[in-house]
C-alpha atoms as one frame of an Amber mdcrd trajectory, in Angstrom:
protein
   0.000   0.000   0.000   0.971   3.645  -0.308   3.012   4.924   2.615   3.909
   8.391   3.823   7.449   9.208   4.887   9.033  12.158   6.685  12.557  13.013
   5.569  15.139  15.694   5.031  17.075  14.673   1.934  20.840  14.600   1.444
  22.538  14.419  -1.929  25.030  11.694  -2.739  27.242  11.060  -5.715  28.267
   7.858  -7.416  31.240   7.343  -9.695  30.129   6.185 -13.156  31.620   3.061
 -14.676  33.324   3.375 -18.047  31.985   1.153 -20.793  30.924   1.041 -24.419
  27.811   2.765 -25.701  24.566   1.004 -24.798  20.969   1.600 -25.792  18.078
   0.995 -23.392  14.520   0.723 -24.700  11.518   1.027 -22.401   7.887   2.040
 -22.696   8.480   5.803 -22.522  12.232   6.286 -23.025  15.182   5.495 -25.250
  18.540   6.002 -23.536  21.999   6.109 -25.090  24.894   6.108 -22.646  28.597
   5.288 -22.662  28.161   3.410 -19.400  27.830  -0.178 -18.244  24.756  -2.144
 -19.280  23.857  -2.528 -15.601  23.908   1.222 -14.923  21.985   2.033 -18.104
  19.324  -0.548 -17.224  19.069   0.847 -13.682  18.742   4.390 -14.992  16.034
   3.317 -17.437  14.141   1.552 -14.641  14.323   4.660 -12.482  12.829   6.823
 -15.202  10.039   4.353 -15.944   9.162   4.092 -12.267   9.289   7.893 -12.057
   6.714   8.065 -14.864   4.574   5.423 -13.161   4.821   7.253  -9.834   3.619
  10.521 -11.380   0.729   8.686 -13.029  -0.210   7.089  -9.701   0.012  10.265
  -7.630  -1.856  12.436 -10.147  -4.304   9.651 -11.115  -3.979  10.717 -14.735
  -4.323   8.402 -17.694  -1.526   8.866 -20.190  -1.573   7.473 -23.711   1.417
   5.211 -24.344   3.634   6.933 -26.909   4.427   5.314 -30.211   8.065   4.109
 -30.340   9.387   7.203 -32.137   7.467   9.571 -29.874   9.281   8.397 -26.753
  11.773  10.742 -25.131  15.316   9.954 -26.269  17.974  10.718 -23.662  21.652
  11.059 -24.488  24.135  10.777 -21.629  26.878  12.938 -23.079  29.643  12.314
 -20.554  31.404  14.654 -18.158  30.117  17.982 -16.938  32.716  19.621 -19.164
  31.281  17.886 -22.235  27.780  18.924 -21.182  28.761  22.576 -20.888  30.449
  22.485 -24.282  27.418  20.884 -25.895  25.033  23.343 -24.253  27.162  26.368
 -25.024  26.522  27.705 -21.530  28.194  27.618 -18.141  24.904  27.363 -16.286
  23.278  24.301 -17.833  23.301  20.928 -16.074  21.093  19.321 -18.706  18.522
  20.362 -21.265  15.528  19.125 -23.204  13.744  19.863 -26.491  10.131  18.834
 -27.084   9.530  17.939 -30.728   6.885  15.723 -32.284   8.572  12.460 -33.192
  11.919  13.666 -31.888  11.907  14.842 -28.261  15.439  14.724 -26.875  17.173
  15.371 -23.584  20.867  15.669 -22.814  22.325  14.763 -19.428  25.809  14.035
 -18.055  27.006  10.519 -17.229  24.472   8.025 -15.880  24.966   7.898 -12.127
  22.318   5.559 -10.857  23.895   3.056  -8.502  23.114   4.962  -5.283  19.360
   4.980  -5.846  19.472   8.747  -5.893  20.221  10.496  -9.144  23.050  12.965
  -9.377  22.001  16.544  -8.633  22.264  17.465 -12.315  19.552  14.901 -13.085
  17.007  17.035 -11.222  16.905  19.120 -14.393  15.900  16.056 -16.399  13.254
  15.005 -13.880  11.910  18.561 -13.730  11.610  18.787 -17.523  10.140  15.304
 -17.829   7.553  16.276 -15.221   6.564  19.136 -17.541   6.501  16.633 -20.417
   4.232  14.311 -18.429   1.922  16.977 -17.010   1.401  18.645 -20.395   0.819
  15.292 -22.076  -1.704  14.146 -19.481  -3.784  17.305 -19.221  -6.020  18.950
 -21.800  -6.146  22.333 -20.098  -3.553  25.031 -19.623  -2.120  25.099 -16.114
  -1.175  28.420 -14.504   2.557  28.904 -14.355   2.840  28.423 -10.577   1.069
  25.071 -10.824   3.138  23.954 -13.799   6.451  24.838 -12.142   5.312  23.826
  -8.668   4.290  20.398  -9.957   7.603  19.909 -11.762   9.506  20.954  -8.628
   7.341  18.651  -6.498   8.231  15.569  -8.532  11.839  16.347  -9.495  13.699
  15.548  -6.209  12.668  11.888  -6.414  14.632   9.014  -4.912  14.829   5.415
  -6.135  15.920   2.768  -3.593  17.191  -0.487  -5.044  14.056  -2.477  -4.194
  11.992  -0.702  -6.872  10.437   1.750  -4.451  10.036   5.408  -5.489   9.928
   8.340  -3.082   8.007  11.322  -4.449   7.410  14.732  -2.914  10.748  14.931
  -1.143  12.083  18.308   0.029  13.294  20.520  -2.825  16.650  21.197  -1.206
  17.900  22.902  -4.349  15.389  25.676  -3.547  16.464  26.146   0.077  18.696
  29.160  -0.554  16.066  30.752  -2.787  13.311  30.380  -0.207  15.537  31.751
   2.536  17.228  34.652   0.782  15.439  35.657  -2.432  12.800  38.425  -2.442
   9.320  37.148  -1.672   6.604  36.724  -4.270   3.224  37.535  -2.758   0.502
  34.930  -2.924  -1.476  37.118  -5.357   1.567  37.466  -7.637   2.135  33.729
  -7.425  -1.294  33.001  -8.860  -1.177  35.695 -11.523   2.363  35.507 -12.860
   2.607  34.185 -16.396   5.679  33.379 -18.438   8.617  35.715 -18.769  10.172
  37.361 -21.802  13.629  36.071 -22.606  15.995  38.959 -22.901  14.316  40.744
 -20.003  15.983  38.438 -17.505  14.405  35.932 -15.139  13.211  37.625 -11.920
  15.543  36.764  -9.048  12.875  36.005  -6.504  11.452  32.919  -4.787   8.775
  32.119  -7.381  10.039  28.573  -8.098  10.592  27.761  -4.444   7.276  29.272
  -3.409   5.459  27.396  -6.187   6.995  24.129  -4.980   6.074  24.903  -1.368
   2.440  25.692  -2.200   2.046  22.579  -4.352   3.612  20.466  -1.591   1.493
  22.058   1.143  -1.785  21.625  -0.729  -0.894  17.998  -1.443  -0.148  16.978
   2.149  -2.017  19.360   4.457  -5.146  17.497   5.726  -7.107  20.710   6.204
  -6.553  21.551   2.527  -7.463  18.135   1.143  -9.128  18.311  -2.261  -8.478
  22.018  -2.755  -5.739  21.613  -5.360  -8.046  19.414  -7.446 -10.876  21.930
  -6.994  -8.553  24.707  -8.192  -7.540  22.675 -11.247 -11.182  21.976 -12.127
 -12.002  25.671 -11.851  -9.128  26.502 -14.200 -10.306  23.838 -16.633 -13.797
  25.396 -16.513 -12.345  28.728 -17.626 -11.886  30.679 -14.395  -8.930  33.029
 -14.141  -6.137  31.859 -11.853  -6.745  34.427  -9.114 -10.495  33.880  -9.144
 -10.063  30.119  -9.032  -7.616  30.480  -6.122 -10.070  32.486  -4.033 -12.840
  30.019  -4.790 -10.761  26.935  -3.972  -8.490  28.180  -1.146 -10.560  30.900
   0.519  -8.658  33.658   2.334  -5.416  34.029   0.379  -3.731  36.110   3.082
  -4.314  33.280   5.537  -2.934  30.810   2.991   0.179  32.968   2.593   0.822
  32.931   6.351   0.258  29.186   6.522   2.794  28.715   3.751   5.356  30.844
   5.611   5.078  28.534   8.603   5.137  25.419   6.433   8.469  26.119   4.736
  10.142  26.573   8.145   9.353  23.010   9.230  12.323  20.707   9.645  10.444
  17.598   8.481   8.091  17.295   5.533   5.862  14.485   4.343   6.228  12.664
   1.055   4.984   9.597  -0.770   6.685   6.210  -0.725   5.396   4.017  -3.521
   6.343   0.319  -3.359   7.037  -1.427  -6.689   3.743  -3.330  -6.709   1.872
   0.001  -6.986   3.963   1.225  -9.903   4.704  -1.786 -12.139   6.674  -1.199
 -15.319   7.114  -3.131 -18.530  10.338  -4.997 -19.359  13.405  -2.986 -20.360
  15.901  -4.133 -22.969  19.528  -3.029 -23.060  21.871  -3.757 -25.931  25.387
  -2.731 -26.792  25.321  -0.711 -29.992  27.211  -1.795 -33.107  30.873  -0.751
 -33.517  29.813   1.741 -36.188  27.161   3.326 -33.984  29.641   3.359 -31.105
  31.766   5.725 -33.184  28.831   7.628 -34.672  26.946   8.404 -31.452  29.117
  11.395 -30.429  28.418  12.792 -33.906  24.694  12.079 -33.569  24.574  13.859
 -30.209  26.051  17.021 -31.709  23.565  16.797 -34.564  20.533  16.260 -32.334
  21.540  19.186 -30.158  20.904  21.514 -33.124  23.038  22.976 -35.878  23.805
  26.112 -37.822  25.573  26.127 -41.184  29.064  26.062 -39.671  28.449  23.260
 -37.193  26.487  21.269 -39.790  29.531  21.208 -42.056  31.821  20.196 -39.180
  29.474  17.388 -38.179  29.159  16.231 -41.783  32.917  15.813 -42.111  32.989
  13.583 -39.029  29.895  11.666 -40.134  31.424  10.918 -43.531  34.600   9.621
 -41.905  32.668   7.200 -39.693  30.395   6.100 -42.555  33.420   5.374 -44.733
  34.626   2.895 -42.115  31.204   1.251 -41.689  29.462   1.241 -45.087  27.361
  -1.788 -44.135  25.817  -0.322 -40.965  22.297   0.965 -41.677  22.176   3.073
 -38.503  25.432   4.774 -39.406  24.192   5.517 -42.936  20.933   6.957 -41.576
  22.963   9.270 -39.331  25.015  10.248 -42.386  21.772  11.045 -44.229  20.785
  13.349 -41.380  24.148  15.107 -41.454  23.935  15.538 -45.252  20.430  16.975
 -44.942  21.471  19.394 -42.199  24.329  20.592 -44.410  21.902  21.257 -47.270
  22.961  18.318 -49.442  19.571  16.873 -50.353  20.710  14.465 -53.079  23.490
  13.096 -50.865  21.015  12.729 -47.989  18.648  10.737 -50.211  21.503   8.542
 -51.438  22.665   7.800 -47.876  19.102   7.077 -46.765  18.555   4.734 -49.731
  21.800   2.922 -48.892  20.590   2.451 -45.302  17.178   1.234 -46.435  18.758
  -1.233 -48.865  20.393  -2.864 -45.843  17.376  -2.562 -43.528  14.065  -1.200
 -44.811  12.837  -0.607 -41.242  15.393   2.062 -40.272  12.989   4.856 -39.451
  15.487   7.702 -39.350  16.502   6.884 -42.919  12.867   7.236 -44.013  12.547
  10.505 -42.079  15.685  12.055 -43.557  14.766  10.958 -47.082  11.328  12.507
 -46.620  12.837  15.746 -45.315  15.184  15.994 -48.288  12.479  15.197 -50.846
  10.174  17.792 -49.320  12.851  20.461 -49.557  13.554  19.551 -53.164   9.829
  19.614 -53.940   9.662  23.287 -53.024  11.690  24.074 -56.153  10.118  21.496
 -58.489   8.322  22.483 -61.674   5.543  19.968 -61.030   4.924  20.587 -57.331
   1.983  18.210 -57.039   3.995  15.265 -58.395   7.059  16.237 -56.360   5.179
  16.412 -53.071   3.410  13.146 -53.846   6.837  11.541 -54.292   8.079  13.220
 -51.106   5.241  11.598 -49.171   6.360   8.072 -50.114   8.996   7.714 -47.351
   6.513   9.059 -44.821   3.850   6.653 -46.062   6.340   3.811 -45.572   7.065
   5.169 -42.090   3.334   5.222 -41.343   3.129   1.555 -42.319   5.872   0.746
 -39.828   4.461   2.933 -37.059   0.877   4.054 -37.430   0.992   6.695 -34.696
   4.277   8.274 -35.725   3.400  12.010 -35.827   5.688  13.023 -38.713   3.756
  11.264 -41.525   0.605  12.974 -40.250   2.284  16.380 -40.108   3.877  16.030
 -43.529   0.679  14.884 -45.176  -0.896  18.157 -44.074   2.248  20.002 -45.094
   2.112  18.468 -48.587  -0.971  20.607 -49.219   0.062  23.820 -47.462   3.494
  24.076 -49.052   2.114  23.962 -52.582  -0.662  26.413 -51.791  -3.493  23.874
 -51.862  -6.337  23.724 -49.357  -5.804  20.714 -47.057  -8.580  18.159 -47.436
 -10.515  16.776 -44.483  -8.156  13.813 -44.089  -5.154  16.131 -43.952  -6.828
  18.352 -41.364  -7.667  15.347 -39.213  -4.072  14.162 -39.601  -2.720  17.409
 -38.163  -5.169  17.288 -35.265  -4.171  13.691 -34.545  -0.476  14.603 -34.616
  -1.161  17.348 -32.077  -3.027  14.858 -29.870  -0.101  12.438 -30.051   2.437
  15.166 -29.219   0.769  17.632 -26.821   4.203  18.720 -25.587   5.086  20.201
 -29.018   3.795  23.744 -28.723   4.559  24.686 -32.324   2.392  21.829 -33.483
  -0.393  22.863 -31.111  -0.158  26.437 -32.394  -0.537  25.310 -35.976  -3.422
  22.960 -35.153  -5.188  25.706 -33.200  -4.884  28.184 -36.080  -6.197  25.563
 -38.491  -9.193  24.915 -36.233  -9.869  28.654 -35.967  -9.900  28.957 -39.756
 -12.520  26.202 -39.827 -14.722  28.045 -37.342 -14.057  25.612 -34.505 -13.627
  28.495 -32.086 -14.005  26.674 -28.760 -11.708  23.837 -29.828  -9.149  26.306
 -31.189  -9.049  28.230 -27.908  -8.601  24.961 -26.008  -5.774  23.852 -28.321
  -3.998  27.206 -28.009  -4.379  27.328 -24.220  -1.307  25.247 -23.284   0.775
  27.214 -25.810  -0.188  30.486 -24.124   0.483  28.972 -20.686   4.049  27.917
 -21.496   5.786  28.498 -18.131   8.901  29.750 -19.942   6.900  32.384 -21.811
   8.300  33.523 -25.146   6.985  35.009 -28.361   4.786  32.060 -29.248   3.117
  32.106 -25.836   2.330  35.803 -26.217   0.942  35.288 -29.718  -1.212  32.354
 -28.595  -2.667  34.426 -25.761  -3.483  37.239 -28.181  -5.272  34.782 -30.467
  -7.232  33.343 -27.534  -8.302  36.839 -26.483  -9.391  37.715 -30.019 -11.260
  34.428 -30.427 -13.244  35.176 -27.266 -15.130  37.757 -29.333 -15.748  35.399
 -32.287 -18.982  33.449 -32.644 -18.730  29.668 -32.892 -18.802  28.566 -36.536
 -17.222  31.796 -37.792 -14.054  31.303 -39.830 -11.271  33.343 -38.245  -7.704
  34.301 -39.088  -5.329  36.291 -36.888  -5.036  39.985 -37.649  -1.303  39.608
 -38.210  -1.084  36.763 -40.696   1.076  33.812 -39.743   3.081  32.047 -42.422
   1.880  28.492 -41.843   4.668  27.071 -43.963   7.229  28.571 -41.582   5.304
  27.386 -38.533   5.073  23.866 -39.907   8.718  23.804 -40.962   9.736  24.880
 -37.463   8.269  21.692 -36.046  11.225  19.690 -37.342  13.863  22.414 -37.583
  17.043  22.171 -35.551  18.313  25.201 -33.696  21.859  26.346 -33.094  20.893
  28.167 -29.909  18.170  27.864 -27.289  14.798  28.805 -28.658  12.822  31.052
 -26.355   9.984  28.528 -26.365  12.055  25.413 -25.678  14.468  23.916 -23.205
  15.654  25.086 -19.821
């Protein structure tokens, strides 16, 4: 049964073992790590039990992702390698949410202690966002989004399969003690922030965690967090919902002040029988992929023209040594595409598919290259029909892969044709499969608004506007929601400032050479 524990956490470190690259496959994750098979398997189990624990605690049903829509995690090595990859001195790990290609980058796998290395809190925090967005159809206020992620992130994983959730967020101790206070009213009303303006140096994150934790465990407040969430889902503003669910907010603020000063806090202990997981497989990658994975990591991180050419040189060298490895050739196809060499990308993808017709990345990269070539074709209709063939083959291999659905819709938009009903349904389905991809949700919401589906469009755009990291897209989505509030259901609507849908769609699969204001942390 579910138990409650009282604890003050302490961080511990474990020294990673050195090994060859391994790949772990589980229900929700793919992990690549240059660590021992035992450590990679343990890390994979921790993440799956973390997912199961969040599902149990929140009582949310989450659709199992298709294989290519799982989160792929690359353990890049030392902290020095991480900082070089991130291009920042202040990043312990980072994550990009993309339909059919969500990726996260973390340092070495350090799982033997049952408590993940401190840097892994970033991964758990971002995956909590990934889970909460994917399991909710309404836009959460920023405090609830960040407070929930902070609530789940300091998890612990004893060796018996148990998971401890709701542990003290010790990484917020200094903030709560020394940073300027955010009032309870500001906590409920604060939205995202504008990058470039600087993140406010106050206790918003710590206070959000504390409130989420308090409302979860305080007996006198039982059921109020759920009531608040239901009010938000019904359309109430955050401050109004807070007053309705929590009552006197000044009293709540004082209660929270006392709560954070306690030396012992409650948390959940979930035994393995409450959070069962499916089997995990771990394999050592081929010699060719062992050499190619450092190249792949740099590619997946995002490229500009200069880095794409550097990566391509390395990819060609590895591929020359392993011409019979389909995975290596698919990675070469990706590097050729990123460098702008469409014909070479198609040739490399075809070579991979000749060895193994089920290599999905080869189909994806061939489709990307054919689509880009189709933009310049004399007979656009025939060219885009041909460009859809790799995606159709991909759909046969994996019916719920979002990219074939997205590109079918795109095959109409990019040649200036009105998408048919099947194409429109395909885009909506892709957005359902990948609720964490805000660009995709933005495009689906605009499409629905053009069809006169005003209520559905506002619902689809809601999570985009509520992005806790703010950004241009969040501001635009909120403006569209506000404008749609004045539009009658059934009325076809377009935003006052026209959006180039081709650019929006292309951005879904674009790689970035620096952090996008709407992605990562």
